[in-house]
């Protein structure tokens, strides 16, 4: 109904509603007295005027009272044929939503009815297409659906669906051009090569070695380099001048030294080269019972051990 008008209950006025004029008007007059008004009222007869029964609106009351309609004609306040209420515009909002399973589809199905103005919607899981129809704003629909799933928007105003595009007409290619293209492909070889399987002859295998680069610190962690505690002065302590050592000098062209216990044969050979400028052919070492290390340095034939001993001052 367009609206229910309030009736004035004053005895001096009667509110009537004309069929042609929808505006209510007040006319002066005396209302007739109801002879049954003084009778006791039953609870079943008490009825709210705002919820009148439909039979009271389509037919006059049988008791002869005109309290409700005040006329013999039925009172139905409805819209006439001349009145036109414009329909709300409908929009079709098409979304592409990232739905991958039935669970995603259920989330979107629960979210769409929460929006105002939605009359109908459909969800296509195969094409990930969601269509919403109603008096809605595309941006609000996109914002609401994006709360549960990522979505992109296409908007079609009205109920029109996009017209299908005309089929593409394929151009027939020249047979000569196709032949030249095939010949070029044959000459260039296969576009891809199938990876050959590696033949393994052992049951064990190792992963490739990990590249380990040298350390290149931005600044030295030690302020001063450490001093070399085992230099050539520390390696050769003193020559040995016992009788057996002298016999080695004369018979075997060999010098005998007492060296540092931490020195090896290569270091002893380099120390002799640097200290006395002589080339050693071979070096043998042993540790004596007193804990010192003895080195036998045999010289090359170019050097005479006796001359070197005189030069050093052993003899």
PDB file of N, CA and C in Angstrom, residues 198-268:
ATOM      1  N   UNK A 198      72.399 -40.392 -18.192  1.00  0.00           N
ATOM      2  CA  UNK A 198      73.780 -40.618 -17.794  1.00  0.00           C
ATOM      3  C   UNK A 198      73.959 -42.079 -17.390  1.00  0.00           C
ATOM      4  N   UNK A 199      74.973 -42.692 -17.972  1.00  0.00           N
ATOM      5  CA  UNK A 199      75.259 -44.094 -17.674  1.00  0.00           C
ATOM      6  C   UNK A 199      76.107 -44.162 -16.414  1.00  0.00           C
ATOM      7  N   UNK A 200      75.649 -44.907 -15.446  1.00  0.00           N
ATOM      8  CA  UNK A 200      76.373 -45.058 -14.187  1.00  0.00           C
ATOM      9  C   UNK A 200      76.958 -46.465 -14.109  1.00  0.00           C
ATOM     10  N   UNK A 201      78.230 -46.516 -13.785  1.00  0.00           N
ATOM     11  CA  UNK A 201      78.933 -47.792 -13.657  1.00  0.00           C
ATOM     12  C   UNK A 201      79.222 -48.157 -12.214  1.00  0.00           C
ATOM     13  N   UNK A 202      78.869 -47.275 -11.272  1.00  0.00           N
ATOM     14  CA  UNK A 202      79.093 -47.533  -9.859  1.00  0.00           C
ATOM     15  C   UNK A 202      77.801 -47.307  -9.092  1.00  0.00           C
ATOM     16  N   UNK A 203      77.711 -47.954  -7.959  1.00  0.00           N
ATOM     17  CA  UNK A 203      76.500 -47.830  -7.147  1.00  0.00           C
ATOM     18  C   UNK A 203      76.551 -46.608  -6.251  1.00  0.00           C
ATOM     19  N   UNK A 204      77.724 -46.016  -6.090  1.00  0.00           N
ATOM     20  CA  UNK A 204      77.865 -44.827  -5.251  1.00  0.00           C
ATOM     21  C   UNK A 204      78.063 -43.605  -6.129  1.00  0.00           C
ATOM     22  N   UNK A 205      77.598 -42.477  -5.655  1.00  0.00           N
ATOM     23  CA  UNK A 205      77.781 -41.224  -6.369  1.00  0.00           C
ATOM     24  C   UNK A 205      77.826 -40.099  -5.348  1.00  0.00           C
ATOM     25  N   UNK A 206      78.380 -38.968  -5.749  1.00  0.00           N
ATOM     26  CA  UNK A 206      78.537 -37.816  -4.871  1.00  0.00           C
ATOM     27  C   UNK A 206      77.941 -36.592  -5.545  1.00  0.00           C
ATOM     28  N   UNK A 207      77.445 -35.725  -4.740  1.00  0.00           N
ATOM     29  CA  UNK A 207      76.954 -34.458  -5.243  1.00  0.00           C
ATOM     30  C   UNK A 207      78.132 -33.579  -5.647  1.00  0.00           C
ATOM     31  N   UNK A 208      77.915 -32.583  -6.516  1.00  0.00           N
ATOM     32  CA  UNK A 208      79.031 -31.717  -6.919  1.00  0.00           C
ATOM     33  C   UNK A 208      79.643 -30.999  -5.722  1.00  0.00           C
ATOM     34  N   UNK A 209      80.934 -30.771  -5.825  1.00  0.00           N
ATOM     35  CA  UNK A 209      81.656 -30.136  -4.732  1.00  0.00           C
ATOM     36  C   UNK A 209      81.226 -28.674  -4.609  1.00  0.00           C
ATOM     37  N   UNK A 210      80.990 -28.254  -3.406  1.00  0.00           N
ATOM     38  CA  UNK A 210      80.565 -26.879  -3.152  1.00  0.00           C
ATOM     39  C   UNK A 210      81.749 -25.930  -3.286  1.00  0.00           C
ATOM     40  N   UNK A 211      81.536 -24.853  -3.999  1.00  0.00           N
ATOM     41  CA  UNK A 211      82.596 -23.872  -4.184  1.00  0.00           C
ATOM     42  C   UNK A 211      82.846 -23.127  -2.876  1.00  0.00           C
ATOM     43  N   UNK A 212      84.093 -23.098  -2.464  1.00  0.00           N
ATOM     44  CA  UNK A 212      84.496 -22.386  -1.257  1.00  0.00           C
ATOM     45  C   UNK A 212      85.512 -21.329  -1.647  1.00  0.00           C
ATOM     46  N   UNK A 213      85.134 -20.095  -1.542  1.00  0.00           N
ATOM     47  CA  UNK A 213      86.020 -18.999  -1.911  1.00  0.00           C
ATOM     48  C   UNK A 213      86.935 -18.638  -0.742  1.00  0.00           C
ATOM     49  N   UNK A 214      88.079 -18.041  -1.093  1.00  0.00           N
ATOM     50  CA  UNK A 214      89.010 -17.601  -0.061  1.00  0.00           C
ATOM     51  C   UNK A 214      88.430 -16.420   0.701  1.00  0.00           C
ATOM     52  N   UNK A 215      88.827 -16.319   1.933  1.00  0.00           N
ATOM     53  CA  UNK A 215      88.351 -15.217   2.757  1.00  0.00           C
ATOM     54  C   UNK A 215      89.040 -13.921   2.342  1.00  0.00           C
ATOM     55  N   UNK A 216      88.263 -12.907   2.173  1.00  0.00           N
ATOM     56  CA  UNK A 216      88.791 -11.572   1.857  1.00  0.00           C
ATOM     57  C   UNK A 216      88.222 -10.592   2.873  1.00  0.00           C
ATOM     58  N   UNK A 217      88.783 -10.555   4.068  1.00  0.00           N
ATOM     59  CA  UNK A 217      88.217  -9.675   5.103  1.00  0.00           C
ATOM     60  C   UNK A 217      88.409  -8.213   4.746  1.00  0.00           C
ATOM     61  N   UNK A 218      87.471  -7.395   5.171  1.00  0.00           N
ATOM     62  CA  UNK A 218      87.550  -5.962   4.908  1.00  0.00           C
ATOM     63  C   UNK A 218      88.622  -5.291   5.768  1.00  0.00           C
ATOM     64  N   UNK A 219      88.933  -5.864   6.911  1.00  0.00           N
ATOM     65  CA  UNK A 219      89.991  -5.321   7.760  1.00  0.00           C
ATOM     66  C   UNK A 219      90.619  -6.491   8.516  1.00  0.00           C
ATOM     67  N   UNK A 220      91.912  -6.409   8.859  1.00  0.00           N
ATOM     68  CA  UNK A 220      92.567  -7.519   9.567  1.00  0.00           C
ATOM     69  C   UNK A 220      92.073  -7.622  11.002  1.00  0.00           C
ATOM     70  N   UNK A 221      91.843  -8.839  11.442  1.00  0.00           N
ATOM     71  CA  UNK A 221      91.390  -9.062  12.810  1.00  0.00           C
ATOM     72  C   UNK A 221      92.534  -8.952  13.812  1.00  0.00           C
ATOM     73  N   UNK A 222      93.779  -9.088  13.333  1.00  0.00           N
ATOM     74  CA  UNK A 222      94.951  -8.959  14.206  1.00  0.00           C
ATOM     75  C   UNK A 222      95.685  -7.685  13.805  1.00  0.00           C
ATOM     76  N   UNK A 223      96.015  -6.866  14.773  1.00  0.00           N
ATOM     77  CA  UNK A 223      96.613  -5.559  14.474  1.00  0.00           C
ATOM     78  C   UNK A 223      98.011  -5.685  13.889  1.00  0.00           C
ATOM     79  N   UNK A 224      98.801  -6.636  14.371  1.00  0.00           N
ATOM     80  CA  UNK A 224     100.174  -6.813  13.890  1.00  0.00           C
ATOM     81  C   UNK A 224     100.393  -8.274  13.537  1.00  0.00           C
ATOM     82  N   UNK A 225     101.078  -8.563  12.416  1.00  0.00           N
ATOM     83  CA  UNK A 225     101.320  -9.967  12.055  1.00  0.00           C
ATOM     84  C   UNK A 225     102.225 -10.635  13.076  1.00  0.00           C
ATOM     85  N   UNK A 226     102.023 -11.902  13.331  1.00  0.00           N
ATOM     86  CA  UNK A 226     102.852 -12.592  14.337  1.00  0.00           C
ATOM     87  C   UNK A 226     104.293 -12.772  13.847  1.00  0.00           C
ATOM     88  N   UNK A 227     105.210 -12.750  14.783  1.00  0.00           N
ATOM     89  CA  UNK A 227     106.624 -12.929  14.451  1.00  0.00           C
ATOM     90  C   UNK A 227     106.917 -14.399  14.199  1.00  0.00           C
ATOM     91  N   UNK A 228     107.761 -14.648  13.196  1.00  0.00           N
ATOM     92  CA  UNK A 228     108.153 -16.018  12.890  1.00  0.00           C
ATOM     93  C   UNK A 228     109.136 -16.508  13.954  1.00  0.00           C
ATOM     94  N   UNK A 229     108.670 -17.391  14.774  1.00  0.00           N
ATOM     95  CA  UNK A 229     109.497 -17.858  15.883  1.00  0.00           C
ATOM     96  C   UNK A 229     110.499 -18.939  15.458  1.00  0.00           C
ATOM     97  N   UNK A 230     110.301 -19.513  14.292  1.00  0.00           N
ATOM     98  CA  UNK A 230     111.204 -20.580  13.831  1.00  0.00           C
ATOM     99  C   UNK A 230     111.917 -20.109  12.560  1.00  0.00           C
ATOM    100  N   UNK A 231     112.828 -19.130  12.710  1.00  0.00           N
ATOM    101  CA  UNK A 231     113.609 -18.669  11.569  1.00  0.00           C
ATOM    102  C   UNK A 231     114.888 -19.494  11.447  1.00  0.00           C
ATOM    103  N   UNK A 232     115.734 -19.168  10.449  1.00  0.00           N
ATOM    104  CA  UNK A 232     116.926 -19.984  10.190  1.00  0.00           C
ATOM    105  C   UNK A 232     117.943 -19.881  11.323  1.00  0.00           C
ATOM    106  N   UNK A 233     117.926 -18.783  12.071  1.00  0.00           N
ATOM    107  CA  UNK A 233     118.811 -18.693  13.240  1.00  0.00           C
ATOM    108  C   UNK A 233     118.349 -19.631  14.357  1.00  0.00           C
ATOM    109  N   UNK A 234     117.037 -19.790  14.471  1.00  0.00           N
ATOM    110  CA  UNK A 234     116.497 -20.659  15.517  1.00  0.00           C
ATOM    111  C   UNK A 234     116.602 -22.128  15.128  1.00  0.00           C
ATOM    112  N   UNK A 235     116.569 -22.417  13.813  1.00  0.00           N
ATOM    113  CA  UNK A 235     116.610 -23.819  13.378  1.00  0.00           C
ATOM    114  C   UNK A 235     117.993 -24.425  13.644  1.00  0.00           C
ATOM    115  N   UNK A 236     119.054 -23.778  13.145  1.00  0.00           N
ATOM    116  CA  UNK A 236     120.421 -24.283  13.352  1.00  0.00           C
ATOM    117  C   UNK A 236     120.970 -23.704  14.650  1.00  0.00           C
ATOM    118  N   UNK A 237     121.047 -24.534  15.669  1.00  0.00           N
ATOM    119  CA  UNK A 237     121.545 -24.049  16.967  1.00  0.00           C
ATOM    120  C   UNK A 237     123.078 -23.962  16.966  1.00  0.00           C
ATOM    121  N   UNK A 238     123.764 -25.079  16.679  1.00  0.00           N
ATOM    122  CA  UNK A 238     125.236 -25.071  16.632  1.00  0.00           C
ATOM    123  C   UNK A 238     125.700 -26.359  15.944  1.00  0.00           C
ATOM    124  N   UNK A 239     126.893 -26.336  15.347  1.00  0.00           N
ATOM    125  CA  UNK A 239     127.446 -27.566  14.755  1.00  0.00           C
ATOM    126  C   UNK A 239     128.046 -28.469  15.828  1.00  0.00           C
ATOM    127  N   UNK A 240     128.026 -29.757  15.545  1.00  0.00           N
ATOM    128  CA  UNK A 240     128.535 -30.744  16.501  1.00  0.00           C
ATOM    129  C   UNK A 240     129.992 -31.095  16.138  1.00  0.00           C
ATOM    130  N   UNK A 241     130.875 -31.099  17.144  1.00  0.00           N
ATOM    131  CA  UNK A 241     132.319 -31.294  16.895  1.00  0.00           C
ATOM    132  C   UNK A 241     132.877 -32.513  17.620  1.00  0.00           C
ATOM    133  N   UNK A 242     132.085 -33.528  17.777  1.00  0.00           N
ATOM    134  CA  UNK A 242     132.583 -34.753  18.416  1.00  0.00           C
ATOM    135  C   UNK A 242     133.425 -35.555  17.424  1.00  0.00           C
ATOM    136  N   UNK A 243     134.052 -36.641  17.936  1.00  0.00           N
ATOM    137  CA  UNK A 243     134.915 -37.457  17.078  1.00  0.00           C
ATOM    138  C   UNK A 243     134.110 -38.131  15.970  1.00  0.00           C
ATOM    139  N   UNK A 244     132.934 -38.606  16.313  1.00  0.00           N
ATOM    140  CA  UNK A 244     132.091 -39.235  15.292  1.00  0.00           C
ATOM    141  C   UNK A 244     131.657 -38.217  14.245  1.00  0.00           C
ATOM    142  N   UNK A 245     131.421 -36.969  14.668  1.00  0.00           N
ATOM    143  CA  UNK A 245     131.028 -35.925  13.721  1.00  0.00           C
ATOM    144  C   UNK A 245     132.186 -35.589  12.791  1.00  0.00           C
ATOM    145  N   UNK A 246     133.422 -35.570  13.325  1.00  0.00           N
ATOM    146  CA  UNK A 246     134.574 -35.290  12.497  1.00  0.00           C
ATOM    147  C   UNK A 246     134.807 -36.407  11.477  1.00  0.00           C
ATOM    148  N   UNK A 247     134.545 -37.634  11.909  1.00  0.00           N
ATOM    149  CA  UNK A 247     134.701 -38.754  10.994  1.00  0.00           C
ATOM    150  C   UNK A 247     133.702 -38.654   9.845  1.00  0.00           C
ATOM    151  N   UNK A 248     132.483 -38.196  10.125  1.00  0.00           N
ATOM    152  CA  UNK A 248     131.475 -38.012   9.081  1.00  0.00           C
ATOM    153  C   UNK A 248     131.923 -36.948   8.084  1.00  0.00           C
ATOM    154  N   UNK A 249     132.563 -35.885   8.578  1.00  0.00           N
ATOM    155  CA  UNK A 249     133.018 -34.817   7.691  1.00  0.00           C
ATOM    156  C   UNK A 249     134.095 -35.355   6.739  1.00  0.00           C
ATOM    157  N   UNK A 250     135.000 -36.155   7.242  1.00  0.00           N
ATOM    158  CA  UNK A 250     136.103 -36.626   6.424  1.00  0.00           C
ATOM    159  C   UNK A 250     135.680 -37.760   5.493  1.00  0.00           C
ATOM    160  N   UNK A 251     134.880 -38.686   5.982  1.00  0.00           N
ATOM    161  CA  UNK A 251     134.565 -39.887   5.199  1.00  0.00           C
ATOM    162  C   UNK A 251     133.331 -39.710   4.293  1.00  0.00           C
ATOM    163  N   UNK A 252     132.306 -39.088   4.794  1.00  0.00           N
ATOM    164  CA  UNK A 252     131.011 -39.071   4.072  1.00  0.00           C
ATOM    165  C   UNK A 252     130.632 -37.700   3.516  1.00  0.00           C
ATOM    166  N   UNK A 253     131.497 -36.695   3.655  1.00  0.00           N
ATOM    167  CA  UNK A 253     131.189 -35.340   3.164  1.00  0.00           C
ATOM    168  C   UNK A 253     129.880 -34.833   3.791  1.00  0.00           C
ATOM    169  N   UNK A 254     129.762 -35.023   5.111  1.00  0.00           N
ATOM    170  CA  UNK A 254     128.518 -34.711   5.827  1.00  0.00           C
ATOM    171  C   UNK A 254     128.824 -33.839   7.028  1.00  0.00           C
ATOM    172  N   UNK A 255     128.001 -32.818   7.222  1.00  0.00           N
ATOM    173  CA  UNK A 255     128.085 -31.942   8.394  1.00  0.00           C
ATOM    174  C   UNK A 255     127.020 -32.354   9.402  1.00  0.00           C
ATOM    175  N   UNK A 256     127.329 -32.201  10.700  1.00  0.00           N
ATOM    176  CA  UNK A 256     126.401 -32.585  11.764  1.00  0.00           C
ATOM    177  C   UNK A 256     126.051 -31.336  12.564  1.00  0.00           C
ATOM    178  N   UNK A 257     124.727 -31.120  12.737  1.00  0.00           N
ATOM    179  CA  UNK A 257     124.228 -29.945  13.468  1.00  0.00           C
ATOM    180  C   UNK A 257     123.242 -30.394  14.534  1.00  0.00           C
ATOM    181  N   UNK A 258     123.155 -29.578  15.586  1.00  0.00           N
ATOM    182  CA  UNK A 258     122.070 -29.691  16.567  1.00  0.00           C
ATOM    183  C   UNK A 258     121.021 -28.647  16.172  1.00  0.00           C
ATOM    184  N   UNK A 259     119.803 -29.096  15.918  1.00  0.00           N
ATOM    185  CA  UNK A 259     118.750 -28.222  15.393  1.00  0.00           C
ATOM    186  C   UNK A 259     117.584 -28.183  16.370  1.00  0.00           C
ATOM    187  N   UNK A 260     116.659 -27.283  16.068  1.00  0.00           N
ATOM    188  CA  UNK A 260     115.440 -27.172  16.887  1.00  0.00           C
ATOM    189  C   UNK A 260     114.577 -28.413  16.686  1.00  0.00           C
ATOM    190  N   UNK A 261     113.934 -28.828  17.758  1.00  0.00           N
ATOM    191  CA  UNK A 261     113.150 -30.066  17.695  1.00  0.00           C
ATOM    192  C   UNK A 261     111.907 -29.918  16.807  1.00  0.00           C
ATOM    193  N   UNK A 262     111.491 -28.681  16.558  1.00  0.00           N
ATOM    194  CA  UNK A 262     110.304 -28.458  15.715  1.00  0.00           C
ATOM    195  C   UNK A 262     110.642 -28.373  14.232  1.00  0.00           C
ATOM    196  N   UNK A 263     111.941 -28.342  13.885  1.00  0.00           N
ATOM    197  CA  UNK A 263     112.349 -28.180  12.496  1.00  0.00           C
ATOM    198  C   UNK A 263     112.275 -29.514  11.767  1.00  0.00           C
ATOM    199  N   UNK A 264     111.822 -29.468  10.510  1.00  0.00           N
ATOM    200  CA  UNK A 264     111.799 -30.669   9.687  1.00  0.00           C
ATOM    201  C   UNK A 264     112.962 -30.629   8.694  1.00  0.00           C
ATOM    202  N   UNK A 265     113.053 -31.640   7.842  1.00  0.00           N
ATOM    203  CA  UNK A 265     114.201 -31.771   6.943  1.00  0.00           C
ATOM    204  C   UNK A 265     114.238 -30.644   5.911  1.00  0.00           C
ATOM    205  N   UNK A 266     113.096 -30.255   5.409  1.00  0.00           N
ATOM    206  CA  UNK A 266     113.069 -29.196   4.396  1.00  0.00           C
ATOM    207  C   UNK A 266     113.518 -27.861   4.993  1.00  0.00           C
ATOM    208  N   UNK A 267     113.052 -27.583   6.191  1.00  0.00           N
ATOM    209  CA  UNK A 267     113.454 -26.329   6.836  1.00  0.00           C
ATOM    210  C   UNK A 267     114.957 -26.326   7.159  1.00  0.00           C
ATOM    211  N   UNK A 268     115.486 -27.478   7.556  1.00  0.00           N
ATOM    212  CA  UNK A 268     116.932 -27.565   7.839  1.00  0.00           C
ATOM    213  C   UNK A 268     117.735 -27.336   6.562  1.00  0.00           C
TER     214      UNK A 268
END
